[in-house]
C-alpha cells in the first residue's frame, strides 16, 4: 500500500499569511494527487486534482504543485474561511489519504 | 446539480450488521463509480470499497474484504454499504463519494455522511 505522510499535523497562522502544507508519498504516484478541505461537521470538499489543477469554483489563492513523491498545497493569503483541516489523497494505486493538517488561528 | 444523499444515523451493537444507503441524482448514475470512505471521529479518511453501478463490479480495500458488501439499485439510483461483524472501532462517519472518472480518481462530489455508532 502507498502511504501518504502529511506535514505539519497542525499549523497556526494569521489572516493574510502564506501557508504551505506538504504531502509525501511512499512511492511515486506521478501527479495522481488531490487536496480536500474539511470543516467541522461537513464532508471533505475538493480543492485541487491531478496535483495542480484547481477545481471549478475554488478561489485562486489555493494552488498545488509537485509530482512523483513530493507535493505541496499553498494558500497564498489565508482568509477567515480557510481555517479548516486539509487532506491529501493519492489515487494512483488504490486510494490512501494523508492524516490531515489542521489550520488554526494564531 | 449532482447530489449524493445518505441515510440517517445508526446505532448498532458489537457483532451486528449495518446497511446504509446513498442516493445519487443529477448525473448518469450508471456512468460513474461510487466510493465509500469512512472517518473515525477526530481522525483521517479511510477507503472501504468502490462499486460501478452499471454492472455492480466492486473493488474493496484489503482491510475490509470479507466484511463489506456493496449493492446497487439502478431503479432508484441508490448504492448500499453493508458492514458485518461490527466492532466498536467501526464507529465513524461513513461517506459515499463520486470519483470524477474511472475507478481511481479524485472525488468530486460527496454525500453528507452517515454517523454510525457501535456500542454495547
CSV table of C-alpha atoms in Angstrom, one decimal:
chain,number,residue,atom,x,y,z
A,1,UNK,CA,0.0,0.0,0.0
A,2,UNK,CA,1.1,3.5,-0.7
A,3,UNK,CA,1.5,5.6,2.5
A,4,UNK,CA,0.8,9.3,2.5
A,5,UNK,CA,2.6,11.5,5.1
A,6,UNK,CA,1.3,15.0,5.6
A,7,UNK,CA,3.1,17.7,7.5
A,8,UNK,CA,2.6,19.6,9.7
A,9,UNK,CA,-0.3,18.0,11.5
A,10,UNK,CA,-1.3,21.4,12.9
A,11,UNK,CA,-0.4,24.8,11.6
A,12,UNK,CA,-1.1,28.1,13.4
A,13,UNK,CA,-1.4,31.1,11.1
A,14,UNK,CA,-2.9,34.5,10.8
A,15,UNK,CA,-5.2,36.0,8.2
A,16,UNK,CA,-3.1,37.1,5.3
A,17,UNK,CA,-0.3,34.6,5.9
A,18,UNK,CA,1.1,32.4,3.1
A,19,UNK,CA,0.6,28.8,4.2
A,20,UNK,CA,2.2,25.6,2.8
A,21,UNK,CA,1.2,22.0,3.5
A,22,UNK,CA,3.3,19.1,2.4
A,23,UNK,CA,2.4,15.6,1.4
A,24,UNK,CA,4.9,12.8,0.8
A,25,UNK,CA,4.1,9.5,-0.9
A,26,UNK,CA,5.9,6.3,0.0
A,27,UNK,CA,6.4,5.7,-3.8
A,28,UNK,CA,5.9,7.6,-7.0
A,29,UNK,CA,2.3,8.5,-7.7
A,30,UNK,CA,3.0,10.7,-10.8
A,31,UNK,CA,0.6,13.6,-10.4
A,32,UNK,CA,-2.4,11.5,-9.2
A,33,UNK,CA,-3.0,13.5,-6.1
A,34,UNK,CA,-5.9,15.6,-4.8
A,35,UNK,CA,-6.3,18.0,-1.9
A,36,UNK,CA,-9.5,18.5,0.1
A,37,UNK,CA,-10.7,21.0,2.7
A,38,UNK,CA,-12.9,19.8,5.5
A,39,UNK,CA,-14.7,21.9,8.0
A,40,UNK,CA,-16.2,20.5,11.3
A,41,UNK,CA,-19.4,18.5,10.7
A,42,UNK,CA,-19.0,18.6,6.9
A,43,UNK,CA,-17.9,16.3,4.2
A,44,UNK,CA,-14.5,17.0,2.5
A,45,UNK,CA,-14.6,19.4,-0.4
A,46,UNK,CA,-12.3,19.0,-3.4
A,47,UNK,CA,-9.8,21.9,-3.9
A,48,UNK,CA,-7.1,20.5,-6.3
A,49,UNK,CA,-6.9,17.5,-8.5
A,50,UNK,CA,-4.0,16.0,-10.6
A,51,UNK,CA,-1.6,17.7,-8.2
A,52,UNK,CA,-2.0,21.2,-9.6
A,53,UNK,CA,-5.5,21.6,-11.2
A,54,UNK,CA,-7.8,24.0,-9.4
A,55,UNK,CA,-11.4,22.6,-9.1
A,56,UNK,CA,-14.0,24.9,-10.5
A,57,UNK,CA,-15.3,27.4,-8.0
A,58,UNK,CA,-12.2,27.2,-5.7
A,59,UNK,CA,-10.5,30.5,-5.0
A,60,UNK,CA,-7.3,31.1,-6.9
A,61,UNK,CA,-5.4,31.7,-3.6
A,62,UNK,CA,-5.2,27.9,-3.4
A,63,UNK,CA,-2.6,26.2,-5.6
A,64,UNK,CA,-1.0,22.8,-5.7
A,65,UNK,CA,2.4,21.6,-7.0
A,66,UNK,CA,4.6,18.5,-7.2
A,67,UNK,CA,4.9,15.2,-8.8
A,68,UNK,CA,6.4,11.8,-8.0
A,69,UNK,CA,6.5,11.7,-4.2
A,70,UNK,CA,6.5,15.3,-3.0
A,71,UNK,CA,3.5,17.6,-3.2
A,72,UNK,CA,2.5,20.9,-1.7
A,73,UNK,CA,-0.7,22.8,-1.2
A,74,UNK,CA,-0.2,26.6,-0.8
A,75,UNK,CA,-2.7,29.2,0.3
A,76,UNK,CA,-1.3,32.5,-0.9
A,77,UNK,CA,-3.1,34.7,1.6
A,78,UNK,CA,-5.1,33.0,4.3
A,79,UNK,CA,-8.7,34.1,4.7
A,80,UNK,CA,-11.0,33.6,7.7
A,81,UNK,CA,-12.9,31.0,5.7
A,82,UNK,CA,-9.8,28.9,5.2
A,83,UNK,CA,-9.4,27.8,8.8
A,84,UNK,CA,-10.1,24.1,8.4
A,85,UNK,CA,-8.4,20.7,8.0
A,86,UNK,CA,-6.8,19.7,4.8
A,87,UNK,CA,-6.2,16.2,3.4
A,88,UNK,CA,-4.1,14.9,0.5
A,89,UNK,CA,-5.3,11.9,-1.4
A,90,UNK,CA,-3.4,9.6,-3.7
A,91,UNK,CA,-5.4,7.7,-6.4
A,92,UNK,CA,-2.5,6.2,-8.4
A,93,UNK,CA,-2.7,2.8,-6.8
A,94,UNK,CA,-5.9,2.1,-4.9
A,95,UNK,CA,-6.7,5.0,-2.5
A,96,UNK,CA,-5.0,6.4,0.5
A,97,UNK,CA,-5.3,9.7,2.4
A,98,UNK,CA,-2.9,11.8,4.4
A,99,UNK,CA,-3.6,12.1,8.1
A,100,UNK,CA,-4.7,15.7,7.7
A,101,UNK,CA,-3.4,19.2,8.6
A,102,UNK,CA,-5.4,21.4,10.8
A,103,UNK,CA,-5.0,25.1,10.0
A,104,UNK,CA,-5.9,27.1,13.1
A,105,UNK,CA,-5.9,30.7,14.1
A,106,UNK,CA,-2.7,32.0,15.6
B,1,UNK,CA,-26.9,19.5,-9.8
B,2,UNK,CA,-25.1,16.4,-8.7
B,3,UNK,CA,-26.2,15.3,-5.2
B,4,UNK,CA,-25.5,12.3,-3.1
B,5,UNK,CA,-27.9,11.9,-0.2
B,6,UNK,CA,-27.2,9.4,2.5
B,7,UNK,CA,-29.4,7.7,5.1
B,8,UNK,CA,-29.6,8.7,8.7
B,9,UNK,CA,-27.5,7.9,11.8
B,10,UNK,CA,-27.4,4.4,13.0
B,11,UNK,CA,-26.7,2.8,16.4
B,12,UNK,CA,-25.6,-0.8,16.5
B,13,UNK,CA,-24.2,-3.3,19.0
B,14,UNK,CA,-20.9,-5.2,18.5
B,15,UNK,CA,-21.4,-8.2,16.3
B,16,UNK,CA,-24.3,-6.6,14.5
B,17,UNK,CA,-24.5,-5.8,10.8
B,18,UNK,CA,-25.3,-2.5,9.2
B,19,UNK,CA,-26.7,-1.3,5.9
B,20,UNK,CA,-26.6,2.3,4.9
B,21,UNK,CA,-27.6,4.0,1.6
B,22,UNK,CA,-26.5,6.7,-0.8
B,23,UNK,CA,-29.0,8.1,-3.3
B,24,UNK,CA,-27.5,9.7,-6.4
B,25,UNK,CA,-29.1,12.4,-8.6
B,26,UNK,CA,-28.2,15.0,-11.2
B,27,UNK,CA,-25.9,12.8,-13.3
B,28,UNK,CA,-25.9,9.5,-15.1
B,29,UNK,CA,-25.9,7.0,-12.2
B,30,UNK,CA,-24.5,4.1,-14.2
B,31,UNK,CA,-21.7,6.0,-15.8
B,32,UNK,CA,-19.7,6.7,-12.6
B,33,UNK,CA,-18.2,4.6,-9.8
B,34,UNK,CA,-19.4,5.3,-6.3
B,35,UNK,CA,-16.9,5.0,-3.4
B,36,UNK,CA,-17.4,4.5,0.3
B,37,UNK,CA,-14.9,6.3,2.7
B,38,UNK,CA,-15.1,6.5,6.5
B,39,UNK,CA,-13.7,8.8,9.1
B,40,UNK,CA,-13.3,7.9,12.7
B,41,UNK,CA,-14.2,11.0,14.8
B,42,UNK,CA,-11.2,13.3,15.0
B,43,UNK,CA,-9.2,11.1,12.7
B,44,UNK,CA,-8.4,10.8,9.0
B,45,UNK,CA,-10.1,9.3,6.0
B,46,UNK,CA,-10.1,5.6,5.1
B,47,UNK,CA,-11.3,3.9,1.8
B,48,UNK,CA,-13.6,0.9,2.2
B,49,UNK,CA,-14.8,0.0,-1.3
B,50,UNK,CA,-16.0,1.2,-4.7
B,51,UNK,CA,-18.7,0.0,-7.0
B,52,UNK,CA,-19.6,0.5,-10.6
B,53,UNK,CA,-23.4,0.7,-10.7
B,54,UNK,CA,-23.8,-0.4,-14.3
B,55,UNK,CA,-22.5,-4.0,-13.6
B,56,UNK,CA,-22.1,-3.9,-9.8
B,57,UNK,CA,-18.3,-4.6,-10.1
B,58,UNK,CA,-16.8,-4.0,-6.7
B,59,UNK,CA,-13.3,-3.2,-5.6
B,60,UNK,CA,-12.6,-3.4,-1.9
B,61,UNK,CA,-9.8,-2.4,0.4
B,62,UNK,CA,-8.0,-5.5,1.8
B,63,UNK,CA,-8.7,-4.1,5.2
B,64,UNK,CA,-12.4,-4.7,4.8
B,65,UNK,CA,-12.6,-7.6,2.4
B,66,UNK,CA,-14.9,-10.3,3.9
B,67,UNK,CA,-16.8,-7.8,6.0
B,68,UNK,CA,-18.1,-5.3,3.5
B,69,UNK,CA,-20.8,-5.8,0.8
B,70,UNK,CA,-21.8,-3.2,-1.7
B,71,UNK,CA,-25.0,-3.4,-3.6
B,72,UNK,CA,-26.8,-1.2,-6.2
B,73,UNK,CA,-30.4,-0.5,-7.1
B,74,UNK,CA,-30.3,1.1,-10.5
B,75,UNK,CA,-34.1,1.8,-10.5
B,76,UNK,CA,-33.7,4.3,-7.6
B,77,UNK,CA,-30.0,5.2,-8.3
B,78,UNK,CA,-29.1,4.1,-4.8
B,79,UNK,CA,-25.9,2.4,-3.6
B,80,UNK,CA,-25.8,0.4,-0.3
B,81,UNK,CA,-22.9,-0.3,2.0
B,82,UNK,CA,-23.3,-3.3,4.3
B,83,UNK,CA,-20.7,-3.9,7.0
B,84,UNK,CA,-20.8,-7.1,9.0
B,85,UNK,CA,-19.4,-8.2,12.4
B,86,UNK,CA,-19.3,-4.7,13.7
B,87,UNK,CA,-16.9,-3.7,16.4
B,88,UNK,CA,-16.5,-0.5,18.5
B,89,UNK,CA,-13.7,0.6,16.2
B,90,UNK,CA,-16.2,0.8,13.3
B,91,UNK,CA,-17.7,3.8,15.0
B,92,UNK,CA,-17.2,6.5,12.3
B,93,UNK,CA,-18.9,8.8,9.8
B,94,UNK,CA,-19.4,6.9,6.6
B,95,UNK,CA,-19.3,8.9,3.4
B,96,UNK,CA,-20.2,8.0,-0.2
B,97,UNK,CA,-18.4,10.0,-2.9
B,98,UNK,CA,-18.2,10.0,-6.6
B,99,UNK,CA,-14.9,9.5,-8.4
B,100,UNK,CA,-14.6,12.0,-11.2
B,101,UNK,CA,-13.8,9.5,-13.9
B,102,UNK,CA,-12.8,5.9,-13.8
B,103,UNK,CA,-12.5,3.8,-10.6
B,104,UNK,CA,-9.5,5.5,-9.0
B,105,UNK,CA,-9.9,9.2,-9.5
B,106,UNK,CA,-10.3,12.3,-7.3
B,107,UNK,CA,-13.6,12.6,-5.5
B,108,UNK,CA,-15.6,15.5,-6.9
B,109,UNK,CA,-18.9,15.0,-5.0
B,110,UNK,CA,-19.6,13.7,-1.5
B,111,UNK,CA,-22.6,12.7,0.4
B,112,UNK,CA,-23.3,14.4,3.7
B,113,UNK,CA,-22.1,11.5,5.8
B,114,UNK,CA,-23.8,8.9,8.0
B,115,UNK,CA,-22.8,8.6,11.6
B,116,UNK,CA,-22.5,5.0,12.7
B,117,UNK,CA,-22.1,4.3,16.4
B,118,UNK,CA,-21.2,0.8,17.6
B,119,UNK,CA,-21.7,0.4,21.3
B,120,UNK,CA,-23.0,-2.2,23.7
